[in-house]
Coordinates of C-alpha atoms in Angstrom, one line a residue:
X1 CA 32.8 -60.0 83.8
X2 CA 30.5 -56.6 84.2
X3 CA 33.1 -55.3 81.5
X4 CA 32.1 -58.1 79.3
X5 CA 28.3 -57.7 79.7
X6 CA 28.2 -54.3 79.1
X7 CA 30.3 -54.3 75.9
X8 CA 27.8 -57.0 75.4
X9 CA 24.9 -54.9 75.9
X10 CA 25.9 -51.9 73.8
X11 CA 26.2 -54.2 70.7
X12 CA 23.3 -56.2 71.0
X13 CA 21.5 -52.3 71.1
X14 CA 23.8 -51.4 68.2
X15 CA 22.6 -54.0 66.1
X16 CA 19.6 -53.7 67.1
X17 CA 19.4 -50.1 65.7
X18 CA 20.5 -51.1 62.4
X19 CA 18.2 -50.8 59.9
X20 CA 17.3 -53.4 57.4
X21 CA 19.4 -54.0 54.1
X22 CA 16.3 -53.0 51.7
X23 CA 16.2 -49.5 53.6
X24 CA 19.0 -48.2 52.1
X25 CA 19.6 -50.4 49.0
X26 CA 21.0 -50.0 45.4
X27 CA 19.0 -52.1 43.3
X28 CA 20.3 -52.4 39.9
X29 CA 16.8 -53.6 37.7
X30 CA 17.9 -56.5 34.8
X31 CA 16.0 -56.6 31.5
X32 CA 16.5 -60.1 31.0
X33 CA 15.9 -60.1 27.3
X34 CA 18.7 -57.6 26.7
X35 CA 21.2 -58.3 29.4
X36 CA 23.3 -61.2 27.8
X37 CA 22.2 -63.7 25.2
X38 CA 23.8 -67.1 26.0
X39 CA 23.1 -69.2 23.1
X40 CA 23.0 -67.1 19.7
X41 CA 19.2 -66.7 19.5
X42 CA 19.3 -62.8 20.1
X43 CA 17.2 -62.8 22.9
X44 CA 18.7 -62.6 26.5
X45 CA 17.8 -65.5 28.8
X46 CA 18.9 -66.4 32.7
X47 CA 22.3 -68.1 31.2
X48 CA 23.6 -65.0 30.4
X49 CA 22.2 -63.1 33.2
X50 CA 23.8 -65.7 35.4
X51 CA 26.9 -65.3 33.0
X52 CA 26.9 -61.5 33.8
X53 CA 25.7 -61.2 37.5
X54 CA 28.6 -60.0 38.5
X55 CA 29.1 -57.1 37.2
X56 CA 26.3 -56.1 39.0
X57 CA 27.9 -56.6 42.0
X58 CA 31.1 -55.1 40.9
X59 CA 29.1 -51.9 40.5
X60 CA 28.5 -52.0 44.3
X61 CA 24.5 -52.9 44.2
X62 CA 23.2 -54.7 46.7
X63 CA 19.8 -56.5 45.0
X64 CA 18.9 -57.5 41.4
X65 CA 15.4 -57.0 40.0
X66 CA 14.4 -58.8 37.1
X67 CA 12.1 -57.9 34.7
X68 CA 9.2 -60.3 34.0
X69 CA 10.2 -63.9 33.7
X70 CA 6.8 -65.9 33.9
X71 CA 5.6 -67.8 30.7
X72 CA 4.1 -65.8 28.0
X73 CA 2.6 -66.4 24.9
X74 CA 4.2 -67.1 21.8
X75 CA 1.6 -65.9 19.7
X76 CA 1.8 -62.4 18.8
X77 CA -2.2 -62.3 18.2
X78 CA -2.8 -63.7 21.9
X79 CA 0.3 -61.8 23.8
X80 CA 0.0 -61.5 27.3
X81 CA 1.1 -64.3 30.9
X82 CA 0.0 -67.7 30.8
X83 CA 1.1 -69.0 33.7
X84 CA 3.1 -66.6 36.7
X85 CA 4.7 -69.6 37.9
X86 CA 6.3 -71.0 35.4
X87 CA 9.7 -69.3 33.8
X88 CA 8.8 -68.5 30.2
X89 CA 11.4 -71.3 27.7
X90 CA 12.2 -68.8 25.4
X91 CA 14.5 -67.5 28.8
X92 CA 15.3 -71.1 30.6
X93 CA 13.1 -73.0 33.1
X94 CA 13.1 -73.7 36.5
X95 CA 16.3 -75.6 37.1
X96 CA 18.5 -72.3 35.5
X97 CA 16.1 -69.5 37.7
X98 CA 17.4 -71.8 40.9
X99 CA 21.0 -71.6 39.3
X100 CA 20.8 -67.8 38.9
X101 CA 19.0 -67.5 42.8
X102 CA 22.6 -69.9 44.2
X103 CA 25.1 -67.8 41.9
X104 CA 23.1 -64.6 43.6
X105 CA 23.7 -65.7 46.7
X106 CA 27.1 -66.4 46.2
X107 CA 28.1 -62.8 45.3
X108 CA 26.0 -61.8 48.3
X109 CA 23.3 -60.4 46.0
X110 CA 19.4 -60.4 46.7
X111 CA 17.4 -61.5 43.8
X112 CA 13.7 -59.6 43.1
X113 CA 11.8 -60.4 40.6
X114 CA 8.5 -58.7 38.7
X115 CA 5.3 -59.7 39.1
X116 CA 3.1 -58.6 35.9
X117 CA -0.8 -58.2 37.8
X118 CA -2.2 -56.3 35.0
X119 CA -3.2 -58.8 32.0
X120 CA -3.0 -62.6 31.2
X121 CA -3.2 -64.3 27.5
X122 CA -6.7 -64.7 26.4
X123 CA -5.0 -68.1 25.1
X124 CA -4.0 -68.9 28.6
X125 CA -6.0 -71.7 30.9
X126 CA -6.7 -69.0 33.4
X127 CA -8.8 -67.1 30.6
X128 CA -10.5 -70.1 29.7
X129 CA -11.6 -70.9 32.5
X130 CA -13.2 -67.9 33.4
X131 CA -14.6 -67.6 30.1
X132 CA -16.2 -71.1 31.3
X133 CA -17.3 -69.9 34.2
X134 CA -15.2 -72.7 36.8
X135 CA -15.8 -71.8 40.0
X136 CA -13.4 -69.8 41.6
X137 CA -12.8 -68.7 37.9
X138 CA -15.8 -66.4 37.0
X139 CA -14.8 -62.8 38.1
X140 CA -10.7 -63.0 37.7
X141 CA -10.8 -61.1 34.5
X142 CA -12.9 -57.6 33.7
X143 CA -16.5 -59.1 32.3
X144 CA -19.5 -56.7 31.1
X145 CA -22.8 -58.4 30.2
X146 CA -24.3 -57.6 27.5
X147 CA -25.6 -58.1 23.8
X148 CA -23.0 -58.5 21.0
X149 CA -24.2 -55.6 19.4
X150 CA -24.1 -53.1 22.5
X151 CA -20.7 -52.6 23.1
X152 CA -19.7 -51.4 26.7
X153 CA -19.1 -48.0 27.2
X154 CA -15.5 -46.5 27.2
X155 CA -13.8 -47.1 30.4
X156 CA -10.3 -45.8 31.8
X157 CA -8.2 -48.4 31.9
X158 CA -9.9 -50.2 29.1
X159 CA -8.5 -49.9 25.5
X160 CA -11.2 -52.4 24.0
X161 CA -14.2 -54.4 24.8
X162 CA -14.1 -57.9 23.1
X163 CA -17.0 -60.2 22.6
X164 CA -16.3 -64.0 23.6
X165 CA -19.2 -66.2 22.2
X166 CA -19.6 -68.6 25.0
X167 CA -19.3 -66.8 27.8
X168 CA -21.6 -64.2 25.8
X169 CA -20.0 -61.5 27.2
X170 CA -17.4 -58.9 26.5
X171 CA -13.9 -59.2 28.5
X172 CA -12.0 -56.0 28.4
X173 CA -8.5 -56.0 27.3
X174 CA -5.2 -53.2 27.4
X175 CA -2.8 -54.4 24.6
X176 CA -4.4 -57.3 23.4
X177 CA -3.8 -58.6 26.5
X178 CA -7.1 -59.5 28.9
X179 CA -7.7 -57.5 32.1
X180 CA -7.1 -58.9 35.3
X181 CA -9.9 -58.0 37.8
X182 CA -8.0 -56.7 40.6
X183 CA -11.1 -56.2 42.7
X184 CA -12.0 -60.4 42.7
X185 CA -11.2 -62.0 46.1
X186 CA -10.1 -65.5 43.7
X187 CA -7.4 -63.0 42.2
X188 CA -5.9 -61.6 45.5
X189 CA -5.5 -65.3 46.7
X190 CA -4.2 -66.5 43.4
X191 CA -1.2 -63.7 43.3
X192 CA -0.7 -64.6 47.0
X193 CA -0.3 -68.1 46.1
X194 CA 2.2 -66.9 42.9
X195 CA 4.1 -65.1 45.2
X196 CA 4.9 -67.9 47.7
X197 CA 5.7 -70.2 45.5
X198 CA 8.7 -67.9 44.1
X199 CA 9.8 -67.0 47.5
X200 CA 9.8 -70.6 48.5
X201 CA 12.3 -70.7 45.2
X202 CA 14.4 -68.0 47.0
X203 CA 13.7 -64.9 46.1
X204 CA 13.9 -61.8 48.5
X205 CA 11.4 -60.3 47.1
X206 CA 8.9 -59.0 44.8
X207 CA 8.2 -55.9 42.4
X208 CA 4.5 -54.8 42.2
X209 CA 2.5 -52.6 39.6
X210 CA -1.1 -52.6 41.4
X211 CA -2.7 -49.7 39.9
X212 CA -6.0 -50.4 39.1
X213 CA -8.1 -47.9 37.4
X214 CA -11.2 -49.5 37.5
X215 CA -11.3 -49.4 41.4
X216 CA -8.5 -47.5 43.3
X217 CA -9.5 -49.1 46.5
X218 CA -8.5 -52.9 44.8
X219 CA -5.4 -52.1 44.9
X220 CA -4.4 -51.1 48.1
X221 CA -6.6 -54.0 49.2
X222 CA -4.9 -56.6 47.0
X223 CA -1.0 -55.4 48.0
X224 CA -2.3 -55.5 52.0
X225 CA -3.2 -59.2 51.2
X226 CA -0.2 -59.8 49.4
X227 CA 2.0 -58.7 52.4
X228 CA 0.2 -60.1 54.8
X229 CA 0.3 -63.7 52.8
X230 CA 3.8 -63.2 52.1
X231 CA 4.6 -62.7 55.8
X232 CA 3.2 -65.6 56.6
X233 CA 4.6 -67.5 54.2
X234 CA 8.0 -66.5 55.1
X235 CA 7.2 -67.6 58.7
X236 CA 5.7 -71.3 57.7
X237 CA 8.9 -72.0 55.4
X238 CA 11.6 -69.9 58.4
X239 CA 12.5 -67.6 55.6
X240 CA 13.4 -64.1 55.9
X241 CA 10.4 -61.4 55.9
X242 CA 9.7 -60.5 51.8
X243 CA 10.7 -57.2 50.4
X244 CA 7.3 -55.9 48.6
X245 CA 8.3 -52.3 46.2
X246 CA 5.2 -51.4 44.8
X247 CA 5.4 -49.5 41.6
X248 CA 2.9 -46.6 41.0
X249 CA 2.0 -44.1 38.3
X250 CA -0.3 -42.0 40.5
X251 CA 2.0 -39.5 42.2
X252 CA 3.2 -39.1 45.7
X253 CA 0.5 -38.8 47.2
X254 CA -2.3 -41.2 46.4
X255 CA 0.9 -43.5 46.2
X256 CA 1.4 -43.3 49.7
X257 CA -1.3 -44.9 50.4
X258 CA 0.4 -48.4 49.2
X259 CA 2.4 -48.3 52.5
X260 CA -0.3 -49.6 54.2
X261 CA -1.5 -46.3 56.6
X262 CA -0.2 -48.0 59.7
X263 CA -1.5 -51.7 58.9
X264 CA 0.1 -54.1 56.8
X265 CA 1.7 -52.5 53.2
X266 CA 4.9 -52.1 51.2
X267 CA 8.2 -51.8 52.6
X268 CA 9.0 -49.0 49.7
X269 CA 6.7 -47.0 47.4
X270 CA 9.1 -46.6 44.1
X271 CA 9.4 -42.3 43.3
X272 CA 9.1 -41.1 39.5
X273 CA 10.7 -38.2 40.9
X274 CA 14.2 -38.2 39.2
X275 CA 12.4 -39.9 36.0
X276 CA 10.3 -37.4 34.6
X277 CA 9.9 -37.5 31.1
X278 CA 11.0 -33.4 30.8
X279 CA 14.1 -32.7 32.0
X280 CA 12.8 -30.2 35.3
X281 CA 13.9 -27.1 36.7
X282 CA 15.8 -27.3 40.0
X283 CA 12.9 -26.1 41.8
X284 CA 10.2 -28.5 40.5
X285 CA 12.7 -30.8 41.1
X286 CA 12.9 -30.3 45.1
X287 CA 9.8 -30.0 45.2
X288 CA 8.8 -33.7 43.5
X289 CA 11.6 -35.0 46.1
X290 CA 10.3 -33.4 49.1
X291 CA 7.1 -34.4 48.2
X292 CA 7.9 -38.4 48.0
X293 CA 9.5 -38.1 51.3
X294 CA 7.1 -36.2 53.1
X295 CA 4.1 -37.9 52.1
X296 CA 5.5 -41.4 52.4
X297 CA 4.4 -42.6 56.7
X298 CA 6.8 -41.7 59.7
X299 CA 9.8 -44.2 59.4
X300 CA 9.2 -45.1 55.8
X301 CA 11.1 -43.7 52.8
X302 CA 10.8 -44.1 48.9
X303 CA 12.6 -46.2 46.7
X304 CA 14.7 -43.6 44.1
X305 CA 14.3 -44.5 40.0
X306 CA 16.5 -43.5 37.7
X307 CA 14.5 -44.2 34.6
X308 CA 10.8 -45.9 34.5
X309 CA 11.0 -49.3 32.2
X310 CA 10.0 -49.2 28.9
X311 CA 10.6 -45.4 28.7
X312 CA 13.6 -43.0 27.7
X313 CA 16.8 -43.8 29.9
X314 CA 18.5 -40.7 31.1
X315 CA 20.9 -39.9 28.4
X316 CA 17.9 -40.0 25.9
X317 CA 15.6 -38.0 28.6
X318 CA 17.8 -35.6 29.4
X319 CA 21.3 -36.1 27.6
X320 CA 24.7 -37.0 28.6
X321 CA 25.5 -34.3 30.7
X322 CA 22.6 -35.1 33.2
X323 CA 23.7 -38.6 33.9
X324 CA 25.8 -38.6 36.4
X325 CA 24.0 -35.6 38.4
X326 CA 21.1 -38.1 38.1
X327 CA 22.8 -41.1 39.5
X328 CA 24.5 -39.0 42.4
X329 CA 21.1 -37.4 43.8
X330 CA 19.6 -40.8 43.8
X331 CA 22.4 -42.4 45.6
X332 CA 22.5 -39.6 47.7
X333 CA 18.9 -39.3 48.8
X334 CA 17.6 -41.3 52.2
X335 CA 15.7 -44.2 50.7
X336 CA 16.4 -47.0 48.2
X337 CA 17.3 -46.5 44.7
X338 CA 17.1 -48.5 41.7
X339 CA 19.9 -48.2 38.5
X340 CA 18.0 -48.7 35.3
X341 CA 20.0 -51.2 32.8
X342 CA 22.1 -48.9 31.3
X343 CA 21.7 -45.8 33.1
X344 CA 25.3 -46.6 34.7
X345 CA 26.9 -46.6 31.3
X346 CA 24.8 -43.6 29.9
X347 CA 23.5 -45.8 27.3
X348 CA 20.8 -44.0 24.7
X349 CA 18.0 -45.5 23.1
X350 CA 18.1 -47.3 20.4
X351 CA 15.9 -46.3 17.0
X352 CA 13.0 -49.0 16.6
X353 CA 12.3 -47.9 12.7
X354 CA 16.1 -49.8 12.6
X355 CA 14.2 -53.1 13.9
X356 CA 13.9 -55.7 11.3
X357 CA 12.4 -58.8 12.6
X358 CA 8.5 -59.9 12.5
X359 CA 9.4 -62.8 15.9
X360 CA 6.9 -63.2 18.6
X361 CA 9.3 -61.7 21.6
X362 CA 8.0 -62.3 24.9
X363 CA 8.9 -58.3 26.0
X364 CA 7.3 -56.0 23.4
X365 CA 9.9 -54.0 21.3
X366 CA 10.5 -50.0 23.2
X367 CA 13.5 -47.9 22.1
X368 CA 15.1 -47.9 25.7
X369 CA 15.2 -51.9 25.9
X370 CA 18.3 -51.8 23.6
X371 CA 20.7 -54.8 24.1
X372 CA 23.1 -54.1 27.0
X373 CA 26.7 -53.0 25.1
X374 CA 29.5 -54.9 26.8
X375 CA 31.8 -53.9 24.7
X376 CA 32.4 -51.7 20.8
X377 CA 32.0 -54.8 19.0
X378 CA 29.4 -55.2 15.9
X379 CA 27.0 -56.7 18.5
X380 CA 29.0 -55.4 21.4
X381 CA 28.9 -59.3 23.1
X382 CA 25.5 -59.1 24.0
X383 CA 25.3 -62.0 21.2
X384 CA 26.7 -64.5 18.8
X385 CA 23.7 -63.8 16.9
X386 CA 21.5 -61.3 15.6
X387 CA 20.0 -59.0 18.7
X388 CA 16.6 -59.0 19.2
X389 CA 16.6 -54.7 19.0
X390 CA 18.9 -53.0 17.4
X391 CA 22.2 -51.3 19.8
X392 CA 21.7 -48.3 21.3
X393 CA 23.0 -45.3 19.3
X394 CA 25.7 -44.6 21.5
X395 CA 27.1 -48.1 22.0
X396 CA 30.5 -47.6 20.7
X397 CA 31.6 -45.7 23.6
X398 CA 28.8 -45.8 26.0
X399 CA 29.9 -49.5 27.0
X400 CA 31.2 -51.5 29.7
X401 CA 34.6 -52.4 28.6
X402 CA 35.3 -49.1 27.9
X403 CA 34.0 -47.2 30.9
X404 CA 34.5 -49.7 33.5
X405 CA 38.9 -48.8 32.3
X406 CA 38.0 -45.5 33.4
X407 CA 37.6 -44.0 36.6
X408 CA 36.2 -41.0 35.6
X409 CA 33.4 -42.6 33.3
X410 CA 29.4 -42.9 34.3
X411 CA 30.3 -46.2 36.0
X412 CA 33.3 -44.8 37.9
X413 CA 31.0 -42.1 39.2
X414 CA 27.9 -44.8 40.8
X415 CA 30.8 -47.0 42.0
X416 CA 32.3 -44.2 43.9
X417 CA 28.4 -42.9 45.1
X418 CA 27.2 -46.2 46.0
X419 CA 30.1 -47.0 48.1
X420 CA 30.1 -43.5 49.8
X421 CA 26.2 -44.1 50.9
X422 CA 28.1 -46.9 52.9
X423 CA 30.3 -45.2 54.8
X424 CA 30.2 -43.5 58.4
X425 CA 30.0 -40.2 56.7
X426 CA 26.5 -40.5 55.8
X427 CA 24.1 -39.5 58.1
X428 CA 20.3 -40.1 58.9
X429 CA 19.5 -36.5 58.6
X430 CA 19.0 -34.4 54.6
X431 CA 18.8 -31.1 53.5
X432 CA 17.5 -29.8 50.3
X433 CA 18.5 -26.7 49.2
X434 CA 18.3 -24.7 45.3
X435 CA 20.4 -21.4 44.5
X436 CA 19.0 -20.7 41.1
X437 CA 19.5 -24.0 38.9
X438 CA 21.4 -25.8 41.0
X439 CA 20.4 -28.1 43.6
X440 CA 22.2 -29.3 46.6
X441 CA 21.7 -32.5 48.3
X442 CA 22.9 -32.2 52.1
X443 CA 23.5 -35.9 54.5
X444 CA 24.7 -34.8 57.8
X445 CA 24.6 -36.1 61.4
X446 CA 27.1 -39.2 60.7
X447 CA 31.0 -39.3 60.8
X448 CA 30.9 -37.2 58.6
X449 CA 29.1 -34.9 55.8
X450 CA 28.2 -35.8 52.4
X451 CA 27.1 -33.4 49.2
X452 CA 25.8 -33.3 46.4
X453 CA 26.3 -30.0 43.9
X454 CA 24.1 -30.3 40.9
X455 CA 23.6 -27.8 38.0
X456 CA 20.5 -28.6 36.4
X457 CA 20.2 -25.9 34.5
X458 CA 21.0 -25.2 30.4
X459 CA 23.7 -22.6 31.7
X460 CA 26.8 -21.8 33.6
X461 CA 25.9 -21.8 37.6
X462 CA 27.9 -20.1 40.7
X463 CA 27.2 -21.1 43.9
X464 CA 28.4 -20.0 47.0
X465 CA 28.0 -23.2 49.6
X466 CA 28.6 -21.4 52.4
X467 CA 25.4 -19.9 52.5
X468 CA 24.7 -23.4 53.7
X469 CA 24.9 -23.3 57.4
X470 CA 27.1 -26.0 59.2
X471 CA 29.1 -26.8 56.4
X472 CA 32.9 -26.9 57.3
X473 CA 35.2 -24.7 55.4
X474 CA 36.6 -27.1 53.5
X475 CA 35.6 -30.5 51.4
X476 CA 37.3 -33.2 49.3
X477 CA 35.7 -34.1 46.0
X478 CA 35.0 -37.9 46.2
X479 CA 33.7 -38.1 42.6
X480 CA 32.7 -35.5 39.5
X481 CA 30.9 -35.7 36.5
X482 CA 32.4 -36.8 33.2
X483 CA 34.1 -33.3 32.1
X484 CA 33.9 -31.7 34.8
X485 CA 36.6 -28.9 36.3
X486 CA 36.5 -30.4 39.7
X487 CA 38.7 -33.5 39.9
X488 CA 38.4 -36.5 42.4
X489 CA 40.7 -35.5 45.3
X490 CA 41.3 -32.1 44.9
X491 CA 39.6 -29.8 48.2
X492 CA 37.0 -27.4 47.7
X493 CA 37.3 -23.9 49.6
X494 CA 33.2 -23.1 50.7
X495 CA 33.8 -19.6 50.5
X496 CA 34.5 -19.8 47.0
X497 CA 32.1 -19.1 44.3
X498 CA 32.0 -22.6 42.9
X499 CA 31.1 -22.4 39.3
X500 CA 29.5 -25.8 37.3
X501 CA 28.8 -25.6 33.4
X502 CA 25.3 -27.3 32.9
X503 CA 24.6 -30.7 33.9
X504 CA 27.9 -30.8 35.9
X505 CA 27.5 -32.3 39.3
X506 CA 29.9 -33.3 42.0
X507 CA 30.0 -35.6 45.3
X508 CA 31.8 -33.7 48.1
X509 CA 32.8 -35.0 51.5
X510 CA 34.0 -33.5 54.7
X511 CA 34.1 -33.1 58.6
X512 CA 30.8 -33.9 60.6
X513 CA 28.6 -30.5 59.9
X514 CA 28.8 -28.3 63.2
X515 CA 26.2 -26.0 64.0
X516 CA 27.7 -23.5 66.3
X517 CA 25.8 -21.2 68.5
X518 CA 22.8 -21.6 70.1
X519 CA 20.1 -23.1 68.2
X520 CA 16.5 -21.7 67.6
X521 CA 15.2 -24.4 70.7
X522 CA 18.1 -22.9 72.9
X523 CA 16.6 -19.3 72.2
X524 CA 13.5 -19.8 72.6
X525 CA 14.1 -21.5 76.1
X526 CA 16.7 -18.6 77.1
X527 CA 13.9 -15.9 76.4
X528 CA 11.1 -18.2 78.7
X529 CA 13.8 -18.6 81.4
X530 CA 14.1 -14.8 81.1
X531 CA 10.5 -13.9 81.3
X532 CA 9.6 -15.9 84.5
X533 CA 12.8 -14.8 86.2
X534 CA 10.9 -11.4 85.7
X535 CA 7.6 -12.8 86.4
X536 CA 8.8 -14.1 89.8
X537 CA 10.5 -11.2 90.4
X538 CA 7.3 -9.0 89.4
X539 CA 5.5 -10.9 92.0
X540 CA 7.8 -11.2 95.1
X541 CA 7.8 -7.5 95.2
X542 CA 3.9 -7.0 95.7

């Protein structure tokens, strides 16, 4: 019976010590408009993201994200949200967003979705009725007072001021769409009201952008009220606590801040740091990484991008060659990470001049929301119809049929990553180390040890890993990049110069890491033990 209670005791405290599933994620982020078109209008809806879900589970992700679903305008002139809880028809309604949240949970898949903050429609009630001034209403968008002939002054954040008649005032706008004023108390409760109502729908969680450039400050103060209204909306409905990722342009270190500073914030601030526009030197690299982690609060760690939406995906950034050493460090890293659409496959932009359509979509056009490529056919069975955007220019090969038949392909390489950073041989504890161009990424103090050898350099690289210290003397490649000399399998002597061609990466994995010998702590307490033995001696002979 004492057997039984302490075998009962060690793994209550074992599972106690796990740490939550959104810790560690892979997130793979859904553009629903070019995931999968289910009925031959050219735009992707929830059908054929339900249709599709699982091959996002087949690539070993643990969470969807999906892009922007509430109800948008369908007049170009007046873009912009007019209602953020309502699913916009040109996508589905209601009834098919809770058939896409029970086919999620099926696969075992949490479902995020984004919350657009920024703008609404100045065609949208919400406008109106601040342009009326309704109570409750008159500060949720970005007014300036004023004369009709003395426009407002520039102001960041702003792109123009526009004059409404009957308010007789000028709202200012980013787009075309109408400025959300972040800083109004009527705005913080509104969004906290949005989000409950999609958690009560079954969500896990929510995406945030919050920056507010008008007023810093509003920002942090509407994402504490957020969490803090989420929490307690998850305890009055006996759901489980929402996953808040807030989203941030501002760097690692005013970014930071969105975690709260030991009160209530973000689970995860989201790192630009492996999605720079440029493609960076290794250095600047580690630097960016170190960075994110270090300024992000004790026990907190980033969530990993691989590309930002709406900008270049990584074979357009930084060409084929990079995309597998770019989806290895971020699976690789402590933290979170979240696959772009497409980054998997190594899917390019497309070429907007190609576009030939004048329709009111409810995403605006940018090269790197090319339909998703499921296969080399003329559309590549993204539709029955004309796609909204044209393919990417690499489609014909840089597809899903054809890379998910090879084991050696972008997708072969994140499968084999994402279901490494799930094994015992991960550890809690990272290294970061650079020898010229090429960076390593070190996971130790699990089972065993994990690495990542990346070249990120324009030329051939030798590197002599056993200049690392700990490192046993020999590891197993678990996966390679596409071309690389290093096959999956094959064992990798560390006292070998180990020589990558540019872009080439590899996943390596070994014995636990032993650091023989005594450490620097062990000296240092050696060399005090040693000078009061002389002390005491010193003084027992006076």
């Amino acid at each position: 019976m004492l057997l039984v209670a302490v075998v009962s005791l060690l793994l209550h405290s074992l599972l106690a010590e796990q740490p939550p599933w959104w810790r560690g994620a892979v997130y793979y982020r859904v553009l629903v408009d070019s995931f999968k078109d289910s009925d031959g209008d050219g735009l992707g809806d929830l059908q054929g993201t339900i249709k599709q879900l699982s091959y996002v589970r087949a690539l070993g992700a643990d969470a969807v994200i999906l892009s922007p679903i509430v109800s948008k305008s369908t007049d170009c002139s007046t873009p912009g949200t007019l209602d953020f809880t309502d699913v916009d028809a040109r996508y589905g309604d209601i009834d098919k967003f809770n058939v896409l949240v029970e086919k999620s949970k099926k696969l075992e898949l949490k479902l995020l979705i984004t919350l657009p903050l920024q703008t609404i429609s100045s065609s949208s009630e919400l406008f109106n009725s601040s342009a009326d001034r309704r109570p409750g209403y008159e500060d949720i968008l970005v007014w300036r007072n004023g004369k009709e002939d003395e426009v407002p002054e520039d102001f960041q954040g702003v792109d123009k001021w526009t004059w409404h008649e009957k308010r007789a005032a000028y709202y200012g706008s980013s787009k075309d769409e109408a400025l959300v004023n972040l800083c109004s108390d009527a705005v913080g409760s509104m969004f906290a009201d949005v989000q409950c109502a999609w958690l009560k729908r079954g969500v896990a969680g929510v995406v945030l952008s919050p920056d507010y450039f008008v007023d810093y400050d509003c920002s942090l103060r509407l994402v504490k009220k957020m969490v803090t209204a989420g929490m307690g909306c998850a305890r009055n409905e006996n759901m489980d606590p929402p996953i808040i990722l807030v989203e941030t342009s501002l760097g690692p270190e005013i970014g930071a801040k969105y975690y709260g500073e030991g009160s209530s914030g973000a689970n995860s601030v989201i790192s630009y740091g492996l999605a720079a526009p440029q493609r960076r030197s290794a250095a600047t690299l580690a630097l960016h990484l170190h960075a994110a982690m270090l300024y992000a609060p004790q026990d907190t760690v980033p969530t990993w991008l691989t590309s930002v939406s709406n900008e270049s995906r990584i074979a357009t950034r930084y060409g084929n060659d990079m995309v597998d050493a770019i989806l290895l460090l971020a699976l690789t890293l402590p933290g979170a990470v979240i696959v772009q659409q497409g980054d998997e496959l190594g899917a390019a932009d497309t070429i907007l001049e190609w576009a030939e359509t004048t329709e009111c979509w409810p995403t605006k056009a940018a090269a790197s929301a090319a339909p998703f490529p499921w296969d080399d056919s003329p559309t590549a069975s993204f539709t029955s119809g004309k796609p909204w955007l044209p393919l990417a220019t690499n489609y014909r090969y840089a597809n899903a049929k054809t890379e998910f038949a090879n084991d050696l392909s972008h997708i072969g390489v994140m499968r084999t990553a994402a279901a490494m950073r799930k094994s015992p041989a991960i550890g809690p504890h990272i290294e970061i180390n650079r020898f010229g161009e090429t960076l390593t990424v070190l996971r130790w103090g699990g089972a065993g040890s994990l690495l990542v050898v990346a070249n990120l350099g324009l030329g051939q690289s030798e590197v002599q890993l056993s200049k690392i210290p700990g490192l046993p003397p020999e590891m197993t490649v678990a996966a390679a990049s596409g071309g690389s000399s290093l096959s999956s399998g094959s064992h990798i002597n560390m006292e070998k110069l180990l020589k990558l061609s540019s872009g080439e990466a590899a996943l390596l994995a070994g014995p636990p890491r032993h650091c023989g010998g005594p450490g620097p702590v062990d000296k240092i307490t050696n060399k005090l033990s040693e000078g009061w033995q002389k002390l005491n001696k010193y003084f027992s002979n006076l």
